[in-house]
Short mmCIF file of C-alpha atoms in Angstrom, two decimals:
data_model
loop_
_atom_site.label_atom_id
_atom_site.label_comp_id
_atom_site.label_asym_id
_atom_site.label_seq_id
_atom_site.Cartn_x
_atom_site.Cartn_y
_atom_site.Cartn_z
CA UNK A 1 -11.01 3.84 -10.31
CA UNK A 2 -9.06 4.66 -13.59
CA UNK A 3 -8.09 2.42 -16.16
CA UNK A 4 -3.99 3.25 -15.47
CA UNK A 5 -1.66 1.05 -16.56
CA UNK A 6 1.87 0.98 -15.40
CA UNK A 7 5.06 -0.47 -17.17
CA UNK A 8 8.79 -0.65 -17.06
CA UNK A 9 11.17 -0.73 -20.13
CA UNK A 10 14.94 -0.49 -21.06
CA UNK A 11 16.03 1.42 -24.06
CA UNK A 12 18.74 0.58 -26.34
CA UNK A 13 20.91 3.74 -24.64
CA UNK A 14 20.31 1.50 -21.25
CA UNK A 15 17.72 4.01 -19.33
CA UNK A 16 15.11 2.22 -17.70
CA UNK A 17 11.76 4.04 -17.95
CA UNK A 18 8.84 4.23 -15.59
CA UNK A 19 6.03 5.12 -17.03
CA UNK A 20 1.80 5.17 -15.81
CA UNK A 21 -0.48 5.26 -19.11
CA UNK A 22 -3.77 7.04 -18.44
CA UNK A 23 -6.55 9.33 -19.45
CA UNK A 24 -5.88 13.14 -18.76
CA UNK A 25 -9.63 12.67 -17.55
CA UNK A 26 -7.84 11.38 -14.67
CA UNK A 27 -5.19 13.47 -13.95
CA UNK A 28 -5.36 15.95 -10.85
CA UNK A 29 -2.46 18.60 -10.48
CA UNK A 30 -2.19 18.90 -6.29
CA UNK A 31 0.07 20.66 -3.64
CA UNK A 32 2.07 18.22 -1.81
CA UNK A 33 3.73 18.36 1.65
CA UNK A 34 5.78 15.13 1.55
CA UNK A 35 7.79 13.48 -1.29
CA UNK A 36 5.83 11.65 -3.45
CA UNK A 37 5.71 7.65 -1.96
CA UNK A 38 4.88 8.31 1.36
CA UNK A 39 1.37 9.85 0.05
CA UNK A 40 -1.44 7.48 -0.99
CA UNK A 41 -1.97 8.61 -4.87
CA UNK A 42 -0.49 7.16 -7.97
CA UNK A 43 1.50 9.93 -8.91
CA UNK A 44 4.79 11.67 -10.15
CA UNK A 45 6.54 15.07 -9.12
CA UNK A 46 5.40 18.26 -10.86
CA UNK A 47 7.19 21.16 -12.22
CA UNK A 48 10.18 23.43 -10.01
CA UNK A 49 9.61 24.96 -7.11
CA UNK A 50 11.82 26.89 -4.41
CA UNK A 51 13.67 24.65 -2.21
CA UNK A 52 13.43 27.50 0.74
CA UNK A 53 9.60 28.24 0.39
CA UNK A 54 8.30 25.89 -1.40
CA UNK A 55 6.70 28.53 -4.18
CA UNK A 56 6.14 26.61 -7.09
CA UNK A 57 7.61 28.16 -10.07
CA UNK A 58 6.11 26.19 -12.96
CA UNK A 59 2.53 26.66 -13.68
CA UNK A 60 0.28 24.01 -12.14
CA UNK A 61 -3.45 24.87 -12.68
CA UNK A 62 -6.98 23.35 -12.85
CA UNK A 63 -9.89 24.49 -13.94
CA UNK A 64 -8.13 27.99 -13.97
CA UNK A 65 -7.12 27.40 -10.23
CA UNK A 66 -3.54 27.00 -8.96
CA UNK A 67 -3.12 24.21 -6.63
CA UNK A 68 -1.36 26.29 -3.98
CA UNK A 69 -3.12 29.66 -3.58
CA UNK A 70 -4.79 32.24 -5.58
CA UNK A 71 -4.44 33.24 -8.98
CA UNK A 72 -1.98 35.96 -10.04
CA UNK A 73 -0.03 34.94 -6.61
CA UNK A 74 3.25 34.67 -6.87
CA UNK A 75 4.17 30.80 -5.77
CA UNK A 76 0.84 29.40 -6.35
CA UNK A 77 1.22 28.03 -9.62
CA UNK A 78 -0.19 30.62 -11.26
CA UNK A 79 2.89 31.30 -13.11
CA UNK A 80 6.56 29.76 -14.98
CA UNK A 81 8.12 32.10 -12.88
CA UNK A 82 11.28 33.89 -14.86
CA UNK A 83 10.85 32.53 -18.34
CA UNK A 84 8.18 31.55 -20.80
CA UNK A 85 8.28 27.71 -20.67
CA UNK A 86 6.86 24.91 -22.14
CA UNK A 87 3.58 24.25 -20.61
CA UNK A 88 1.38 20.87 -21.44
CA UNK A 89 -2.71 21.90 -21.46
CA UNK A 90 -5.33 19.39 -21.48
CA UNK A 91 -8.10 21.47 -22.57
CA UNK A 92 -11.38 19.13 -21.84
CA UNK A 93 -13.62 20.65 -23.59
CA UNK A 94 -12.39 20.06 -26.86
CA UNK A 95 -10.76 17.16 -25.84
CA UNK A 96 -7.15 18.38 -27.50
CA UNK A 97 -3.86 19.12 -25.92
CA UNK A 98 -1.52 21.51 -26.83
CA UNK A 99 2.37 22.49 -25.46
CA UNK A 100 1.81 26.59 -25.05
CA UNK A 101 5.07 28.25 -24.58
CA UNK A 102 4.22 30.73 -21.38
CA UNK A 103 4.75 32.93 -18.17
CA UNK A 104 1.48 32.54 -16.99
CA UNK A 105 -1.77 30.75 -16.87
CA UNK A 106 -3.43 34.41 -17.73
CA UNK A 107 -1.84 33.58 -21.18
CA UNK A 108 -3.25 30.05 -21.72
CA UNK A 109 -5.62 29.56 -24.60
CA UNK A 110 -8.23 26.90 -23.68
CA UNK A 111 -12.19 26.94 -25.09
CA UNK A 112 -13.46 26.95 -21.78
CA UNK A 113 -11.62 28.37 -18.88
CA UNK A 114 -13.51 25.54 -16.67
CA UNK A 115 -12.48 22.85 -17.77
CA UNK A 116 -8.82 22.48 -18.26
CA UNK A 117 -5.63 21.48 -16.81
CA UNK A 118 -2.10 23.27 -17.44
CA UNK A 119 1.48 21.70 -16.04
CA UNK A 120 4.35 24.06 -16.91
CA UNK A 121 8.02 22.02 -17.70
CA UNK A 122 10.23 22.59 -20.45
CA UNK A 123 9.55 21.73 -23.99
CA UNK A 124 10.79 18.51 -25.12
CA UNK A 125 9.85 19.12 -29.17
CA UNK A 126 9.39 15.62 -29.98
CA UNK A 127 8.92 16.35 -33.55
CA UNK A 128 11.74 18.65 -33.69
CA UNK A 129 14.94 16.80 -33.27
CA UNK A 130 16.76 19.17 -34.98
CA UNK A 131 15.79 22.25 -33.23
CA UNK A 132 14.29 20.84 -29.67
CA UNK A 133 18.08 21.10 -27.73
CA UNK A 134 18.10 25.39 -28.23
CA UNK A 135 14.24 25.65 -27.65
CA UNK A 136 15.19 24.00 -24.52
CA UNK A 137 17.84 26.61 -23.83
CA UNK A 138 15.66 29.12 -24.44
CA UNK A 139 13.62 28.06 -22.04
CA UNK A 140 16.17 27.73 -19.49
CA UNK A 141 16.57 24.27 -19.02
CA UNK A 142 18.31 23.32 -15.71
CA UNK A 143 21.19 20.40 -15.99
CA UNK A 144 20.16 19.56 -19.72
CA UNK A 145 24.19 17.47 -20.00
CA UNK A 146 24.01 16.74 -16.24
CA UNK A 147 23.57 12.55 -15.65
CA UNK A 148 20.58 12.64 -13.17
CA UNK A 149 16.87 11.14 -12.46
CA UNK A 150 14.25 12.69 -14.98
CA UNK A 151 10.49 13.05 -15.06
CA UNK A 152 8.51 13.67 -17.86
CA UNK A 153 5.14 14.23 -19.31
CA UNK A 154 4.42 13.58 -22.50
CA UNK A 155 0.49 12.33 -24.85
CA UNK A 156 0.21 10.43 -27.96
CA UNK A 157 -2.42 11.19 -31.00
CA UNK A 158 -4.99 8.69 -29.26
CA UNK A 159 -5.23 10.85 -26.25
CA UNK A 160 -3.61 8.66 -23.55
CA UNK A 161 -1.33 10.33 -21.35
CA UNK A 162 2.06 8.91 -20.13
CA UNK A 163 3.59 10.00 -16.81
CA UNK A 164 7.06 9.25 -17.16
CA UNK A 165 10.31 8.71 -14.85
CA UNK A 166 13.42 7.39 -14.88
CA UNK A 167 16.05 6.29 -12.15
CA UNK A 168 18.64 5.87 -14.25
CA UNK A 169 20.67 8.82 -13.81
CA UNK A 170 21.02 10.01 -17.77
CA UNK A 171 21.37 13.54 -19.88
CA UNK A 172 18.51 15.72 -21.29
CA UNK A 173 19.05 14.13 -24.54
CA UNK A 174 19.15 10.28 -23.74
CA UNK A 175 15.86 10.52 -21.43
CA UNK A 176 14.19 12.28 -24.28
CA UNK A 177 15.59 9.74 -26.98
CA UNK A 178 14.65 6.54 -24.84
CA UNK A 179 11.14 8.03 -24.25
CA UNK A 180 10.58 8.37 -28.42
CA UNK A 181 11.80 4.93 -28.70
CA UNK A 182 10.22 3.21 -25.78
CA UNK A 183 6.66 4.95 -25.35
CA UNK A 184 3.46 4.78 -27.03
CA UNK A 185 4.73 2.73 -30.10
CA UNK A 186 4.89 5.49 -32.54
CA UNK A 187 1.81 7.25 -31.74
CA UNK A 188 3.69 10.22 -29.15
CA UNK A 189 3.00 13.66 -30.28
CA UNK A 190 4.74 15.72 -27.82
CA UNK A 191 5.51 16.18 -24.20
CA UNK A 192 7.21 18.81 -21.13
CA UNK A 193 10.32 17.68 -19.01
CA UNK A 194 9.02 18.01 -15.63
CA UNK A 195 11.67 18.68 -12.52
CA UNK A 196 14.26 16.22 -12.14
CA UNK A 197 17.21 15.01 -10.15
CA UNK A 198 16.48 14.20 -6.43
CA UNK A 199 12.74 15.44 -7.23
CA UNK A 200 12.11 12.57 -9.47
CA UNK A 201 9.96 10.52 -7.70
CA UNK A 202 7.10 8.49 -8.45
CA UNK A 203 4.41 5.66 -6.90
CA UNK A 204 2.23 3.37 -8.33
CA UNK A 205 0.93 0.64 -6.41
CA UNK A 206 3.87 -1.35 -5.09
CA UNK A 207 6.00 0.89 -7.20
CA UNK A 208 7.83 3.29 -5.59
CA UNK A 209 11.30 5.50 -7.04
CA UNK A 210 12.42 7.63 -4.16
CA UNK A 211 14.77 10.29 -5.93
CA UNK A 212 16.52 11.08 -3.02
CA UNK A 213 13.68 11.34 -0.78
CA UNK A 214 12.94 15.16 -0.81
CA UNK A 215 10.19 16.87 -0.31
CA UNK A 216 8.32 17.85 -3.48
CA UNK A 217 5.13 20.82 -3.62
CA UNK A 218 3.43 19.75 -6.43
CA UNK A 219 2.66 16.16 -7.69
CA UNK A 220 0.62 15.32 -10.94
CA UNK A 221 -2.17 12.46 -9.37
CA UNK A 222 -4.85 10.18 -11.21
CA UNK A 223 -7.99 10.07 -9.26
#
């Protein structure tokens, strides 16, 4: 079993975060057919995906396979469908992460093309307060001034990983600006916004934040 720890905090802008520490050792990107607390796995939603078909349109690979088909196939999370987004890689091998700004998984630079995992978002620029708002533009940011649930994913320079949700319904900005005060006391490097609104969901144990209940086709687990 992994060494995950859950928490919940209130920042001084009055969201509530959510948020499961762990190692990316333990993270596995899946499909998923429900919303995310009826299945058994501590986990949060992944990236967008197509109401209609369910085609995921944010990269969602490991070890160079998308979760939901083949690679190069449109839906499978092979690709950021539309735009070059920011995408969080775990590469194993060298034990580093990176945010690679990307269409598809064909573009991702990892040392060994076994032993990775990719999760496609939008950038969040921790270290960029200045600039991180039009990088987010760029990258076509749905509902950045919109009050709704958020999800994020986001790693600190010690290498634990922090899966992140809130159910306070809040802007772009004030989830972002809760999550640098809040998380990983000063040691957060950088992160992705992950889907949001009714699609932020999450379950940990006992824990469970329902969004609004839908459906969601890709989930970031720990084993």
């Amino acid at each position: 079993m992994s060494k995950a720890a859950y928490s919940k905090c209130t920042a001084s802008n009055g969201v509530v975060l959510h948020a499961v520490k762990c190692s990316p050792n333990d993270v596995q990107l899946r499909p998923c057919r429900t919303n995310v607390y009826s299945q058994p796995l501590a986990a949060v939603n992944g990236g967008f995906f197509d109401f209609a078909s369910g085609a995921l349109l944010s990269i969602s690979v490991q070890n160079d396979k998308p979760v939901k088909g083949s690679r190069g196939e449109y839906g499978s999370g092979w690709y950021n469908a539309k735009y070059a987004r920011g995408t969080l890689v775990w590469d194993a091998a060298a034990r580093r992460y990176s945010i690679q700004v990307v269409k598809s998984a064909d573009e991702l630079q990892v040392s060994d093309r076994n032993r990775y995992w990719a999760q496609g978002g939008i950038s969040m620029s921790l270290q960029d307060d200045a600039r991180w708002q039009k990088i987010a533009q760029q990258q076509n940011m749905p509902n950045m001034s919109g009050k709704v649930y958020r999800t994020a994913l986001v790693y600190g320079s010690g290498l634990s990983l922090w899966l992140v949700v809130t159910n306070t319904a809040c802007t772009a900005s004030e989830f972002r600006s809760a999550i640098k005060q809040k998380i990983g006391s000063g040691t957060l490097t950088d992160g992705v916004f992950l889907d949001g609104s009714g699609s932020s969901q999450l379950h940990y144990n006992s824990v469970s934040l329902r969004g609004d209940g839908r459906t969601v086709h890709s989930i970031i687990s720990i084993m």
